[in-house]
Amino acid sequence: MDEQKILGDRFEANRQHLYRVAYRMLGSSGEAEDAVQEAWLRLSRAGADDVGNLTGWLTTVVARVCLDMLRSRKARREEPLEVPEDEGGPTGGKARPIQAAAANSDPEQEALLADSVGLALLVVLQTLAPAERVAFVLHDMFDLSFDEVARVVGRTPVAARQLASRARRRVQGKPVVPEADLDRQRSVVEAFLAASRGGDFEGLLAVLDPDVVVHADAAAVKLGSAAETRGADAVARTFKGRARNAQVALVDGMPGVVVAPQGKLLLVLRAKVVDGRIVEIEAIADELRLAELDLAVL
């Protein structure tokens, strides 16, 4: 059998693993495919005669390619991409610019991937510095040793451990309420989100305070939100059948909701829960305000 064919078969056996690694680092199916293709090009040029562990070698190559892509992405200004109107926030509405995805990405596939990884996790990973993100993904999600991580990020094993630890703290966040209160508030927000998705009007009323108020910033208004909505009936009608691409997350230490079509942060709902009911919701879509929020995975 031709040596290049054998090499290609060995690479194909690792493709799905490499794609999972790249997608978790980059958050884009198109860019993940590009990173995997670059790994094949490097393998086909170098050959595998001296490679004892091909999976490990390819994982390292893909990780280094992703690190370069993340650094390049951070250094340049992203071009805007319009979100389709039916991909808007919980209140629907107009399209707005978000960070560009790769040109060859498949929105449907990317939405499935984002959901499998966790929208909130993808959003939080995007807030990490490139080396932190790579160290966290390789060690915490794919169990690579810190010696292996160090070779990818160009640091010592001790420094690689510190990168992953710092990333882990940011991913997990720190609640500002006791754990018991956090669990109760989380259950309320999860019930609100489930009722919203399912179009359950009575379910929404059950978790909304009769005098609940929703405030939306100017960017959220452009997405179709009202600047202010008052009363449980009005708020329930607003959110009924909505909340696509949404997931519960920790927002400034409190349970809230992130809306992230294709894993790209579009809108955050910061909820205030008192005595088991939501008394206030703040809809935030302004890019500068979103960047200032402390987001973490619940």
PDB file of C-alpha atoms in Angstrom:
ATOM      1  CA  MET A   1       0.000   0.000   0.000  1.00  0.00           C
ATOM      2  CA  ASP A   2       1.220   3.521  -0.805  1.00  0.00           C
ATOM      3  CA  GLU A   3       2.921   5.197   2.200  1.00  0.00           C
ATOM      4  CA  GLN A   4       0.920   8.408   1.746  1.00  0.00           C
ATOM      5  CA  LYS A   5      -2.316   6.368   1.791  1.00  0.00           C
ATOM      6  CA  ILE A   6      -1.258   4.675   5.024  1.00  0.00           C
ATOM      7  CA  LEU A   7      -0.405   8.063   6.523  1.00  0.00           C
ATOM      8  CA  GLY A   8      -3.757   9.440   5.407  1.00  0.00           C
ATOM      9  CA  ASP A   9      -5.624   6.523   6.992  1.00  0.00           C
ATOM     10  CA  ARG A  10      -3.776   7.033  10.281  1.00  0.00           C
ATOM     11  CA  PHE A  11      -4.621  10.729  10.198  1.00  0.00           C
ATOM     12  CA  GLU A  12      -8.306  10.045   9.484  1.00  0.00           C
ATOM     13  CA  ALA A  13      -8.424   7.793  12.535  1.00  0.00           C
ATOM     14  CA  ASN A  14      -7.471  10.863  14.621  1.00  0.00           C
ATOM     15  CA  ARG A  15      -9.559  13.468  12.782  1.00  0.00           C
ATOM     16  CA  GLN A  16     -12.561  13.550  15.129  1.00  0.00           C
ATOM     17  CA  HIS A  17     -10.336  13.843  18.203  1.00  0.00           C
ATOM     18  CA  LEU A  18      -8.355  16.658  16.601  1.00  0.00           C
ATOM     19  CA  TYR A  19     -11.544  18.436  15.588  1.00  0.00           C
ATOM     20  CA  ARG A  20     -12.909  18.280  19.142  1.00  0.00           C
ATOM     21  CA  VAL A  21      -9.673  19.748  20.490  1.00  0.00           C
ATOM     22  CA  ALA A  22      -9.665  22.554  17.907  1.00  0.00           C
ATOM     23  CA  TYR A  23     -13.346  23.394  18.318  1.00  0.00           C
ATOM     24  CA  ARG A  24     -13.082  23.791  22.075  1.00  0.00           C
ATOM     25  CA  MET A  25     -10.133  26.124  21.634  1.00  0.00           C
ATOM     26  CA  LEU A  26     -11.517  28.179  18.768  1.00  0.00           C
ATOM     27  CA  GLY A  27     -15.297  27.994  19.230  1.00  0.00           C
ATOM     28  CA  SER A  28     -15.804  27.929  15.458  1.00  0.00           C
ATOM     29  CA  SER A  29     -16.421  24.855  13.317  1.00  0.00           C
ATOM     30  CA  GLY A  30     -14.885  26.489  10.233  1.00  0.00           C
ATOM     31  CA  GLU A  31     -11.707  27.537  12.025  1.00  0.00           C
ATOM     32  CA  ALA A  32     -11.482  24.126  13.697  1.00  0.00           C
ATOM     33  CA  GLU A  33     -11.587  22.459  10.265  1.00  0.00           C
ATOM     34  CA  ASP A  34      -8.844  24.820   9.080  1.00  0.00           C
ATOM     35  CA  ALA A  35      -6.658  23.899  12.065  1.00  0.00           C
ATOM     36  CA  VAL A  36      -7.140  20.178  11.452  1.00  0.00           C
ATOM     37  CA  GLN A  37      -6.334  20.600   7.755  1.00  0.00           C
ATOM     38  CA  GLU A  38      -3.149  22.466   8.647  1.00  0.00           C
ATOM     39  CA  ALA A  39      -2.161  19.558  10.892  1.00  0.00           C
ATOM     40  CA  TRP A  40      -2.586  17.161   7.949  1.00  0.00           C
ATOM     41  CA  LEU A  41      -0.447  19.380   5.721  1.00  0.00           C
ATOM     42  CA  ARG A  42       2.333  19.400   8.306  1.00  0.00           C
ATOM     43  CA  LEU A  43       2.088  15.639   8.781  1.00  0.00           C
ATOM     44  CA  SER A  44       2.135  14.945   5.050  1.00  0.00           C
ATOM     45  CA  ARG A  45       5.278  17.069   4.678  1.00  0.00           C
ATOM     46  CA  ALA A  46       7.097  15.690   7.724  1.00  0.00           C
ATOM     47  CA  GLY A  47       5.966  12.075   7.632  1.00  0.00           C
ATOM     48  CA  ALA A  48       5.536   9.891  10.715  1.00  0.00           C
ATOM     49  CA  ASP A  49       8.631   7.677  10.604  1.00  0.00           C
ATOM     50  CA  ASP A  50      10.058   9.159  13.787  1.00  0.00           C
ATOM     51  CA  VAL A  51       6.716   9.674  15.554  1.00  0.00           C
ATOM     52  CA  GLY A  52       6.062   7.158  18.312  1.00  0.00           C
ATOM     53  CA  ASN A  53       2.700   8.545  19.461  1.00  0.00           C
ATOM     54  CA  LEU A  54       0.907   9.947  16.414  1.00  0.00           C
ATOM     55  CA  THR A  55      -2.180  11.049  18.337  1.00  0.00           C
ATOM     56  CA  GLY A  56      -0.065  13.008  20.805  1.00  0.00           C
ATOM     57  CA  TRP A  57       2.034  14.517  18.017  1.00  0.00           C
ATOM     58  CA  LEU A  58      -1.041  15.609  16.056  1.00  0.00           C
ATOM     59  CA  THR A  59      -2.733  16.982  19.182  1.00  0.00           C
ATOM     60  CA  THR A  60       0.338  19.110  19.865  1.00  0.00           C
ATOM     61  CA  VAL A  61       0.414  20.362  16.264  1.00  0.00           C
ATOM     62  CA  VAL A  62      -3.301  21.263  16.278  1.00  0.00           C
ATOM     63  CA  ALA A  63      -2.957  22.981  19.655  1.00  0.00           C
ATOM     64  CA  ARG A  64      -0.043  25.102  18.401  1.00  0.00           C
ATOM     65  CA  VAL A  65      -1.988  26.020  15.255  1.00  0.00           C
ATOM     66  CA  CYS A  66      -4.975  27.011  17.401  1.00  0.00           C
ATOM     67  CA  LEU A  67      -2.766  29.069  19.709  1.00  0.00           C
ATOM     68  CA  ASP A  68      -1.413  30.977  16.701  1.00  0.00           C
ATOM     69  CA  MET A  69      -4.961  31.509  15.405  1.00  0.00           C
ATOM     70  CA  LEU A  70      -6.155  32.772  18.789  1.00  0.00           C
ATOM     71  CA  ARG A  71      -3.244  35.197  19.040  1.00  0.00           C
ATOM     72  CA  SER A  72      -3.866  36.401  15.491  1.00  0.00           C
ATOM     73  CA  ARG A  73      -7.564  36.821  16.233  1.00  0.00           C
ATOM     74  CA  LYS A  74      -6.783  38.846  19.342  1.00  0.00           C
ATOM     75  CA  ALA A  75      -4.334  41.073  17.452  1.00  0.00           C
ATOM     76  CA  ARG A  76      -6.697  42.001  14.631  1.00  0.00           C
ATOM     77  CA  ARG A  77     -10.082  43.674  14.574  1.00  0.00           C
ATOM     78  CA  GLU A  78     -12.808  41.172  13.640  1.00  0.00           C
ATOM     79  CA  GLU A  79     -15.147  41.980  10.763  1.00  0.00           C
ATOM     80  CA  PRO A  80     -18.847  42.057  11.754  1.00  0.00           C
ATOM     81  CA  LEU A  81     -21.222  39.255  10.845  1.00  0.00           C
ATOM     82  CA  GLU A  82     -24.973  39.740  10.762  1.00  0.00           C
ATOM     83  CA  VAL A  83     -27.006  37.428  12.972  1.00  0.00           C
ATOM     84  CA  PRO A  84     -30.209  36.351  11.183  1.00  0.00           C
ATOM     85  CA  GLU A  85     -33.373  37.819  12.661  1.00  0.00           C
ATOM     86  CA  ASP A  86     -34.586  34.438  13.888  1.00  0.00           C
ATOM     87  CA  GLU A  87     -31.309  33.983  15.788  1.00  0.00           C
ATOM     88  CA  GLY A  88     -31.913  37.043  17.964  1.00  0.00           C
ATOM     89  CA  GLY A  89     -32.262  37.167  21.718  1.00  0.00           C
ATOM     90  CA  PRO A  90     -35.170  36.028  23.857  1.00  0.00           C
ATOM     91  CA  THR A  91     -37.321  38.836  22.466  1.00  0.00           C
ATOM     92  CA  GLY A  92     -36.399  38.135  18.845  1.00  0.00           C
ATOM     93  CA  GLY A  93     -35.842  41.226  16.741  1.00  0.00           C
ATOM     94  CA  LYS A  94     -33.462  42.698  14.229  1.00  0.00           C
ATOM     95  CA  ALA A  95     -30.084  41.492  13.128  1.00  0.00           C
ATOM     96  CA  ARG A  96     -26.979  42.994  14.665  1.00  0.00           C
ATOM     97  CA  PRO A  97     -23.216  42.625  14.129  1.00  0.00           C
ATOM     98  CA  ILE A  98     -21.291  40.050  16.126  1.00  0.00           C
ATOM     99  CA  GLN A  99     -17.779  38.682  15.895  1.00  0.00           C
ATOM    100  CA  ALA A 100     -17.099  37.082  12.523  1.00  0.00           C
ATOM    101  CA  ALA A 101     -16.967  33.313  12.158  1.00  0.00           C
ATOM    102  CA  ALA A 102     -14.964  31.470   9.559  1.00  0.00           C
ATOM    103  CA  ALA A 103     -16.382  31.772   6.056  1.00  0.00           C
ATOM    104  CA  ASN A 104     -16.826  28.023   5.648  1.00  0.00           C
ATOM    105  CA  SER A 105     -18.666  27.449   8.941  1.00  0.00           C
ATOM    106  CA  ASP A 106     -22.036  25.713   8.907  1.00  0.00           C
ATOM    107  CA  PRO A 107     -24.415  27.595  11.267  1.00  0.00           C
ATOM    108  CA  GLU A 108     -26.562  24.521  11.948  1.00  0.00           C
ATOM    109  CA  GLN A 109     -23.561  22.313  12.667  1.00  0.00           C
ATOM    110  CA  GLU A 110     -21.960  25.005  14.773  1.00  0.00           C
ATOM    111  CA  ALA A 111     -25.130  25.432  16.833  1.00  0.00           C
ATOM    112  CA  LEU A 112     -25.175  21.680  17.555  1.00  0.00           C
ATOM    113  CA  LEU A 113     -21.503  21.726  18.486  1.00  0.00           C
ATOM    114  CA  ALA A 114     -21.937  24.742  20.740  1.00  0.00           C
ATOM    115  CA  ASP A 115     -24.842  23.045  22.486  1.00  0.00           C
ATOM    116  CA  SER A 116     -22.838  19.827  22.998  1.00  0.00           C
ATOM    117  CA  VAL A 117     -19.906  21.698  24.533  1.00  0.00           C
ATOM    118  CA  GLY A 118     -22.088  24.156  26.435  1.00  0.00           C
ATOM    119  CA  LEU A 119     -22.881  27.676  25.284  1.00  0.00           C
ATOM    120  CA  ALA A 120     -21.881  29.188  28.609  1.00  0.00           C
ATOM    121  CA  LEU A 121     -18.535  27.389  28.581  1.00  0.00           C
ATOM    122  CA  LEU A 122     -17.784  28.536  25.026  1.00  0.00           C
ATOM    123  CA  VAL A 123     -18.620  32.108  25.954  1.00  0.00           C
ATOM    124  CA  VAL A 124     -16.409  32.045  29.054  1.00  0.00           C
ATOM    125  CA  LEU A 125     -13.526  30.403  27.175  1.00  0.00           C
ATOM    126  CA  GLN A 126     -13.574  33.319  24.734  1.00  0.00           C
ATOM    127  CA  THR A 127     -12.771  35.688  27.620  1.00  0.00           C
ATOM    128  CA  LEU A 128      -9.502  33.876  28.413  1.00  0.00           C
ATOM    129  CA  ALA A 129      -6.103  34.854  27.089  1.00  0.00           C
ATOM    130  CA  PRO A 130      -4.935  32.504  24.285  1.00  0.00           C
ATOM    131  CA  ALA A 131      -2.363  30.630  26.385  1.00  0.00           C
ATOM    132  CA  GLU A 132      -4.834  30.260  29.274  1.00  0.00           C
ATOM    133  CA  ARG A 133      -7.474  28.860  26.954  1.00  0.00           C
ATOM    134  CA  VAL A 134      -5.103  26.367  25.363  1.00  0.00           C
ATOM    135  CA  ALA A 135      -3.740  25.215  28.730  1.00  0.00           C
ATOM    136  CA  PHE A 136      -7.234  24.780  30.182  1.00  0.00           C
ATOM    137  CA  VAL A 137      -8.602  22.881  27.186  1.00  0.00           C
ATOM    138  CA  LEU A 138      -5.616  20.557  26.861  1.00  0.00           C
ATOM    139  CA  HIS A 139      -5.306  19.747  30.566  1.00  0.00           C
ATOM    140  CA  ASP A 140      -8.819  20.011  31.996  1.00  0.00           C
ATOM    141  CA  MET A 141     -10.775  18.776  28.979  1.00  0.00           C
ATOM    142  CA  PHE A 142      -8.335  16.364  27.307  1.00  0.00           C
ATOM    143  CA  ASP A 143      -6.143  15.266  30.236  1.00  0.00           C
ATOM    144  CA  LEU A 144      -2.770  16.217  28.765  1.00  0.00           C
ATOM    145  CA  SER A 145       0.023  16.480  31.312  1.00  0.00           C
ATOM    146  CA  PHE A 146       1.505  19.863  32.144  1.00  0.00           C
ATOM    147  CA  ASP A 147       4.767  18.740  30.546  1.00  0.00           C
ATOM    148  CA  GLU A 148       2.854  18.290  27.269  1.00  0.00           C
ATOM    149  CA  VAL A 149       0.929  21.554  27.717  1.00  0.00           C
ATOM    150  CA  ALA A 150       4.196  23.384  28.398  1.00  0.00           C
ATOM    151  CA  ARG A 151       5.619  22.301  25.045  1.00  0.00           C
ATOM    152  CA  VAL A 152       2.563  23.716  23.249  1.00  0.00           C
ATOM    153  CA  VAL A 153       2.437  27.105  24.974  1.00  0.00           C
ATOM    154  CA  GLY A 154       6.215  27.554  25.194  1.00  0.00           C
ATOM    155  CA  ARG A 155       6.316  27.792  28.998  1.00  0.00           C
ATOM    156  CA  THR A 156       7.675  25.696  31.837  1.00  0.00           C
ATOM    157  CA  PRO A 157       5.415  22.972  33.296  1.00  0.00           C
ATOM    158  CA  VAL A 158       4.977  25.115  36.417  1.00  0.00           C
ATOM    159  CA  ALA A 159       3.905  28.101  34.324  1.00  0.00           C
ATOM    160  CA  ALA A 160       1.556  25.870  32.306  1.00  0.00           C
ATOM    161  CA  ARG A 161      -0.037  24.692  35.558  1.00  0.00           C
ATOM    162  CA  GLN A 162      -0.515  28.303  36.626  1.00  0.00           C
ATOM    163  CA  LEU A 163      -2.128  29.151  33.268  1.00  0.00           C
ATOM    164  CA  ALA A 164      -4.616  26.303  33.608  1.00  0.00           C
ATOM    165  CA  SER A 165      -5.319  27.145  37.252  1.00  0.00           C
ATOM    166  CA  ARG A 166      -5.957  30.801  36.424  1.00  0.00           C
ATOM    167  CA  ALA A 167      -8.252  29.800  33.572  1.00  0.00           C
ATOM    168  CA  ARG A 168     -10.089  27.327  35.798  1.00  0.00           C
ATOM    169  CA  ARG A 169     -10.812  30.010  38.385  1.00  0.00           C
ATOM    170  CA  ARG A 170     -12.206  32.298  35.696  1.00  0.00           C
ATOM    171  CA  VAL A 171     -14.290  29.528  34.140  1.00  0.00           C
ATOM    172  CA  GLN A 172     -15.772  28.463  37.472  1.00  0.00           C
ATOM    173  CA  GLY A 173     -16.220  31.977  38.815  1.00  0.00           C
ATOM    174  CA  LYS A 174     -17.045  32.875  42.381  1.00  0.00           C
ATOM    175  CA  PRO A 175     -20.670  33.168  43.517  1.00  0.00           C
ATOM    176  CA  VAL A 176     -21.524  36.226  45.583  1.00  0.00           C
ATOM    177  CA  VAL A 177     -24.209  34.369  47.569  1.00  0.00           C
ATOM    178  CA  PRO A 178     -24.007  31.251  49.798  1.00  0.00           C
ATOM    179  CA  GLU A 179     -24.212  27.921  47.979  1.00  0.00           C
ATOM    180  CA  ALA A 180     -27.718  27.127  49.248  1.00  0.00           C
ATOM    181  CA  ASP A 181     -29.026  30.495  48.029  1.00  0.00           C
ATOM    182  CA  LEU A 182     -27.180  30.027  44.736  1.00  0.00           C
ATOM    183  CA  ASP A 183     -28.900  26.669  44.180  1.00  0.00           C
ATOM    184  CA  ARG A 184     -32.336  28.145  44.907  1.00  0.00           C
ATOM    185  CA  GLN A 185     -31.769  31.113  42.612  1.00  0.00           C
ATOM    186  CA  ARG A 186     -30.367  28.877  39.892  1.00  0.00           C
ATOM    187  CA  SER A 187     -33.457  26.651  40.015  1.00  0.00           C
ATOM    188  CA  VAL A 188     -35.674  29.723  39.571  1.00  0.00           C
ATOM    189  CA  VAL A 189     -33.694  30.976  36.580  1.00  0.00           C
ATOM    190  CA  GLU A 190     -33.631  27.479  35.045  1.00  0.00           C
ATOM    191  CA  ALA A 191     -37.410  27.201  35.486  1.00  0.00           C
ATOM    192  CA  PHE A 192     -37.825  30.605  33.828  1.00  0.00           C
ATOM    193  CA  LEU A 193     -35.660  29.545  30.892  1.00  0.00           C
ATOM    194  CA  ALA A 194     -37.468  26.208  30.486  1.00  0.00           C
ATOM    195  CA  ALA A 195     -40.869  27.899  30.543  1.00  0.00           C
ATOM    196  CA  SER A 196     -39.694  30.511  28.062  1.00  0.00           C
ATOM    197  CA  ARG A 197     -38.406  27.879  25.630  1.00  0.00           C
ATOM    198  CA  GLY A 198     -41.525  25.772  25.988  1.00  0.00           C
ATOM    199  CA  GLY A 199     -43.983  28.637  25.566  1.00  0.00           C
ATOM    200  CA  ASP A 200     -45.378  27.877  29.038  1.00  0.00           C
ATOM    201  CA  PHE A 201     -47.176  31.094  30.038  1.00  0.00           C
ATOM    202  CA  GLU A 202     -48.337  29.759  33.408  1.00  0.00           C
ATOM    203  CA  GLY A 203     -44.854  28.431  34.105  1.00  0.00           C
ATOM    204  CA  LEU A 204     -43.430  31.899  33.496  1.00  0.00           C
ATOM    205  CA  LEU A 205     -45.987  33.510  35.798  1.00  0.00           C
ATOM    206  CA  ALA A 206     -45.033  31.004  38.512  1.00  0.00           C
ATOM    207  CA  VAL A 207     -41.441  32.305  38.666  1.00  0.00           C
ATOM    208  CA  LEU A 208     -42.108  36.002  38.024  1.00  0.00           C
ATOM    209  CA  ASP A 209     -42.942  38.473  40.773  1.00  0.00           C
ATOM    210  CA  PRO A 210     -46.257  40.248  40.020  1.00  0.00           C
ATOM    211  CA  ASP A 211     -44.363  43.568  39.877  1.00  0.00           C
ATOM    212  CA  VAL A 212     -41.356  42.275  37.897  1.00  0.00           C
ATOM    213  CA  VAL A 213     -39.637  44.815  35.654  1.00  0.00           C
ATOM    214  CA  VAL A 214     -37.377  44.276  32.645  1.00  0.00           C
ATOM    215  CA  HIS A 215     -34.858  46.962  31.649  1.00  0.00           C
ATOM    216  CA  ALA A 216     -33.039  46.750  28.308  1.00  0.00           C
ATOM    217  CA  ASP A 217     -30.029  48.774  27.199  1.00  0.00           C
ATOM    218  CA  ALA A 218     -30.009  50.564  23.832  1.00  0.00           C
ATOM    219  CA  ALA A 219     -28.305  47.641  22.061  1.00  0.00           C
ATOM    220  CA  ALA A 220     -30.909  45.191  23.408  1.00  0.00           C
ATOM    221  CA  VAL A 221     -33.653  47.537  22.224  1.00  0.00           C
ATOM    222  CA  LYS A 222     -32.183  47.294  18.725  1.00  0.00           C
ATOM    223  CA  LEU A 223     -32.577  43.532  19.004  1.00  0.00           C
ATOM    224  CA  GLY A 224     -36.305  44.012  19.523  1.00  0.00           C
ATOM    225  CA  SER A 225     -36.625  44.441  23.296  1.00  0.00           C
ATOM    226  CA  ALA A 226     -38.701  47.164  24.840  1.00  0.00           C
ATOM    227  CA  ALA A 227     -36.685  49.636  26.892  1.00  0.00           C
ATOM    228  CA  GLU A 228     -38.862  48.768  29.888  1.00  0.00           C
ATOM    229  CA  THR A 229     -41.536  46.146  30.527  1.00  0.00           C
ATOM    230  CA  ARG A 230     -43.477  45.972  33.796  1.00  0.00           C
ATOM    231  CA  GLY A 231     -45.747  43.383  35.353  1.00  0.00           C
ATOM    232  CA  ALA A 232     -45.723  39.584  35.266  1.00  0.00           C
ATOM    233  CA  ASP A 233     -48.302  39.281  32.477  1.00  0.00           C
ATOM    234  CA  ALA A 234     -46.436  41.626  30.134  1.00  0.00           C
ATOM    235  CA  VAL A 235     -43.046  40.059  30.883  1.00  0.00           C
ATOM    236  CA  ALA A 236     -44.413  36.521  30.452  1.00  0.00           C
ATOM    237  CA  ARG A 237     -45.898  37.469  27.063  1.00  0.00           C
ATOM    238  CA  THR A 238     -42.551  38.955  26.055  1.00  0.00           C
ATOM    239  CA  PHE A 239     -40.539  35.841  26.884  1.00  0.00           C
ATOM    240  CA  LYS A 240     -43.082  33.164  25.955  1.00  0.00           C
ATOM    241  CA  GLY A 241     -41.679  30.893  23.245  1.00  0.00           C
ATOM    242  CA  ARG A 242     -38.328  32.673  23.180  1.00  0.00           C
ATOM    243  CA  ALA A 243     -34.890  32.052  24.723  1.00  0.00           C
ATOM    244  CA  ARG A 244     -33.312  30.281  21.761  1.00  0.00           C
ATOM    245  CA  ASN A 245     -29.538  29.789  22.006  1.00  0.00           C
ATOM    246  CA  ALA A 246     -29.736  30.573  25.738  1.00  0.00           C
ATOM    247  CA  GLN A 247     -28.209  28.905  28.782  1.00  0.00           C
ATOM    248  CA  VAL A 248     -27.984  29.602  32.492  1.00  0.00           C
ATOM    249  CA  ALA A 249     -24.619  30.991  33.603  1.00  0.00           C
ATOM    250  CA  LEU A 250     -23.082  32.877  36.486  1.00  0.00           C
ATOM    251  CA  VAL A 251     -23.290  36.610  35.737  1.00  0.00           C
ATOM    252  CA  ASP A 252     -21.320  38.804  38.144  1.00  0.00           C
ATOM    253  CA  GLY A 253     -21.575  36.021  40.712  1.00  0.00           C
ATOM    254  CA  MET A 254     -25.357  35.534  40.371  1.00  0.00           C
ATOM    255  CA  PRO A 255     -27.399  33.120  38.212  1.00  0.00           C
ATOM    256  CA  GLY A 256     -28.402  34.707  34.904  1.00  0.00           C
ATOM    257  CA  VAL A 257     -28.766  33.834  31.227  1.00  0.00           C
ATOM    258  CA  VAL A 258     -26.371  34.088  28.294  1.00  0.00           C
ATOM    259  CA  VAL A 259     -27.704  34.118  24.734  1.00  0.00           C
ATOM    260  CA  ALA A 260     -25.045  33.009  22.279  1.00  0.00           C
ATOM    261  CA  PRO A 261     -26.012  32.056  18.711  1.00  0.00           C
ATOM    262  CA  GLN A 262     -23.326  29.687  17.373  1.00  0.00           C
ATOM    263  CA  GLY A 263     -21.388  30.222  20.596  1.00  0.00           C
ATOM    264  CA  LYS A 264     -20.963  33.986  20.014  1.00  0.00           C
ATOM    265  CA  LEU A 265     -22.157  36.119  22.929  1.00  0.00           C
ATOM    266  CA  LEU A 266     -25.080  38.311  21.848  1.00  0.00           C
ATOM    267  CA  LEU A 267     -27.106  39.090  24.959  1.00  0.00           C
ATOM    268  CA  VAL A 268     -26.982  38.605  28.721  1.00  0.00           C
ATOM    269  CA  LEU A 269     -29.977  38.609  31.050  1.00  0.00           C
ATOM    270  CA  ARG A 270     -29.018  39.558  34.579  1.00  0.00           C
ATOM    271  CA  ALA A 271     -31.789  38.359  36.895  1.00  0.00           C
ATOM    272  CA  LYS A 272     -32.571  39.390  40.454  1.00  0.00           C
ATOM    273  CA  VAL A 273     -34.365  36.725  42.491  1.00  0.00           C
ATOM    274  CA  VAL A 274     -36.138  37.474  45.778  1.00  0.00           C
ATOM    275  CA  ASP A 275     -38.124  34.881  47.761  1.00  0.00           C
ATOM    276  CA  GLY A 276     -38.172  32.431  44.863  1.00  0.00           C
ATOM    277  CA  ARG A 277     -39.447  34.909  42.254  1.00  0.00           C
ATOM    278  CA  ILE A 278     -37.686  37.017  39.644  1.00  0.00           C
ATOM    279  CA  VAL A 279     -38.251  40.660  40.536  1.00  0.00           C
ATOM    280  CA  GLU A 280     -35.994  42.290  37.938  1.00  0.00           C
ATOM    281  CA  ILE A 281     -34.279  41.400  34.664  1.00  0.00           C
ATOM    282  CA  GLU A 282     -31.638  43.523  32.969  1.00  0.00           C
ATOM    283  CA  ALA A 283     -31.102  42.791  29.255  1.00  0.00           C
ATOM    284  CA  ILE A 284     -27.542  43.698  28.229  1.00  0.00           C
ATOM    285  CA  ALA A 285     -26.370  43.635  24.609  1.00  0.00           C
ATOM    286  CA  ASP A 286     -23.953  46.563  24.419  1.00  0.00           C
ATOM    287  CA  GLU A 287     -20.557  45.142  23.439  1.00  0.00           C
ATOM    288  CA  LEU A 288     -18.603  47.247  25.922  1.00  0.00           C
ATOM    289  CA  ARG A 289     -20.903  46.289  28.782  1.00  0.00           C
ATOM    290  CA  LEU A 290     -20.785  42.618  27.805  1.00  0.00           C
ATOM    291  CA  ALA A 291     -16.976  42.734  27.916  1.00  0.00           C
ATOM    292  CA  GLU A 292     -17.096  44.102  31.464  1.00  0.00           C
ATOM    293  CA  LEU A 293     -19.361  41.339  32.826  1.00  0.00           C
ATOM    294  CA  ASP A 294     -17.839  38.593  34.949  1.00  0.00           C
ATOM    295  CA  LEU A 295     -19.220  35.439  33.306  1.00  0.00           C
ATOM    296  CA  ALA A 296     -18.651  31.905  34.544  1.00  0.00           C
ATOM    297  CA  VAL A 297     -20.054  28.407  34.087  1.00  0.00           C
ATOM    298  CA  LEU A 298     -22.555  27.074  36.601  1.00  0.00           C
TER     299      LEU A 298
END
